[in-house]
PDB file of C-alpha atoms in Angstrom:
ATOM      1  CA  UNK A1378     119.923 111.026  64.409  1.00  0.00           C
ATOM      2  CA  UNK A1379     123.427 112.117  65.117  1.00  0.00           C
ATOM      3  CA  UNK A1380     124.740 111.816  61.308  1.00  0.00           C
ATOM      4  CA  UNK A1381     120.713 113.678  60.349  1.00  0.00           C
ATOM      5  CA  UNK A1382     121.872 116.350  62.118  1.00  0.00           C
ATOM      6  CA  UNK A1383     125.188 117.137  61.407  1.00  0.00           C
ATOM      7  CA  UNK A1384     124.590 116.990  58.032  1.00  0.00           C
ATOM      8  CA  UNK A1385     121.694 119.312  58.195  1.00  0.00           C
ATOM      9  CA  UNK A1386     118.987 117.137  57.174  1.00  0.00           C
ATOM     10  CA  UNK A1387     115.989 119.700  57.585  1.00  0.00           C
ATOM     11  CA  UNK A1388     112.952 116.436  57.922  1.00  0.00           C
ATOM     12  CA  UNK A1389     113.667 113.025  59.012  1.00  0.00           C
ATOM     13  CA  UNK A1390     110.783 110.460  58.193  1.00  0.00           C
ATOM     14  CA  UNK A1391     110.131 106.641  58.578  1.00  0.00           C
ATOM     15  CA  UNK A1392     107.829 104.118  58.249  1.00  0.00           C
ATOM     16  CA  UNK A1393     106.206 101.402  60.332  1.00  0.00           C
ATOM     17  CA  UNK A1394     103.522  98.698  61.014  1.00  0.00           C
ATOM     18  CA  UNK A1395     100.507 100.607  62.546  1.00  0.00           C
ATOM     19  CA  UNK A1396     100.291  97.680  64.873  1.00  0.00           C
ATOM     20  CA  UNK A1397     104.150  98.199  66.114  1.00  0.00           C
ATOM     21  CA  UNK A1398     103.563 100.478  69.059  1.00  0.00           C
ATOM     22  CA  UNK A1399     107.034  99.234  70.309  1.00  0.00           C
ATOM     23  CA  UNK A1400     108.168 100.851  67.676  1.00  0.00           C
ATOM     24  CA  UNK A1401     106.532 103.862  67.328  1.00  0.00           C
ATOM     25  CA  UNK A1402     107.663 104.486  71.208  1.00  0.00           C
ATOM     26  CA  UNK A1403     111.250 103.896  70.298  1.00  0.00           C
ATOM     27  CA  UNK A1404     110.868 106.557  67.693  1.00  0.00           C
ATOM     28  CA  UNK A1405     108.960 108.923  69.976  1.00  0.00           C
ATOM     29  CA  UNK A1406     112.150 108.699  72.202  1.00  0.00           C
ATOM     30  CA  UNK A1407     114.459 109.967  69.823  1.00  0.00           C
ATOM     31  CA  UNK A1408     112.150 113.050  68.530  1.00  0.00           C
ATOM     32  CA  UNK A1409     110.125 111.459  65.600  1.00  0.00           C
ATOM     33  CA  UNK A1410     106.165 112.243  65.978  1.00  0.00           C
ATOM     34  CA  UNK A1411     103.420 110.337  64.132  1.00  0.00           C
ATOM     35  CA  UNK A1412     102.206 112.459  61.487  1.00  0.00           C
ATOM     36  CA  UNK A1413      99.993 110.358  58.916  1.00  0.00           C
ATOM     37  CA  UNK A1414      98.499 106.706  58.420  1.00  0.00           C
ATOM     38  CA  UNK A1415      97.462 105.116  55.396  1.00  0.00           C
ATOM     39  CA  UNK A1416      95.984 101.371  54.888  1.00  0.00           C
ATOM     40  CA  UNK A1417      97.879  99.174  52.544  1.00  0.00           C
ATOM     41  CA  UNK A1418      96.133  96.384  50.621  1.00  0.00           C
ATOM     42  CA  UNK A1419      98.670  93.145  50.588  1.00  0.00           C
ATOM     43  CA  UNK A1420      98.557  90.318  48.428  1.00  0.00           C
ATOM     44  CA  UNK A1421      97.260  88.315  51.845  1.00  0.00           C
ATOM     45  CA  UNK A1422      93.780  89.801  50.931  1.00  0.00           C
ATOM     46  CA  UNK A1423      94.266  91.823  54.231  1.00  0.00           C
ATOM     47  CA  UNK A1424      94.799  95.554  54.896  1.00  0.00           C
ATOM     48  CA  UNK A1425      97.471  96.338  56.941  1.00  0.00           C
ATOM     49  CA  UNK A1426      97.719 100.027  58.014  1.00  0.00           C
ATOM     50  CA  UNK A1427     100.971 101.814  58.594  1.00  0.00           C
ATOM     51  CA  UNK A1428     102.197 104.980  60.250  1.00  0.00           C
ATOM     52  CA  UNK A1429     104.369 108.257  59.324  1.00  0.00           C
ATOM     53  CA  UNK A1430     106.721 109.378  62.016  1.00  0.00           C
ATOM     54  CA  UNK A1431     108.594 112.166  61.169  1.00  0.00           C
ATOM     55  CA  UNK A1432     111.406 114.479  63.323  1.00  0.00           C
ATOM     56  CA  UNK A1433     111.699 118.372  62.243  1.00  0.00           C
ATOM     57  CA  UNK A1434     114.027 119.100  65.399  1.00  0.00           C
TER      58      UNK A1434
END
């Protein structure tokens, strides 16, 4: 976040496995917020959904 933010970096956005609320808490700690979710269609004829966190600070 530190390198983001010296170099001005105005959005910061990631990522993860819908089911990874680990995850999504680690990112909540450092100023990321979910934002959007979209389900993925895999070639294991499952969906898997995953999650937008992004950090505007």
């Amino acid at each position: 976040m530190d390198f983001c933010r010296q170099r001005g970096f105005e959005r910061i956005f990631l990522w993860t496995g819908g089911e990874l609320e680990a995850a999504v808490y680690l990112c909540r700690t450092v100023g990321f917020d979910p934002t959007d979710a979209t389900n993925v269609h895999t070639h294991w004829q499952t969906t898997v959904q995953y999650r937008l966190l992004e950090c505007t600070r």
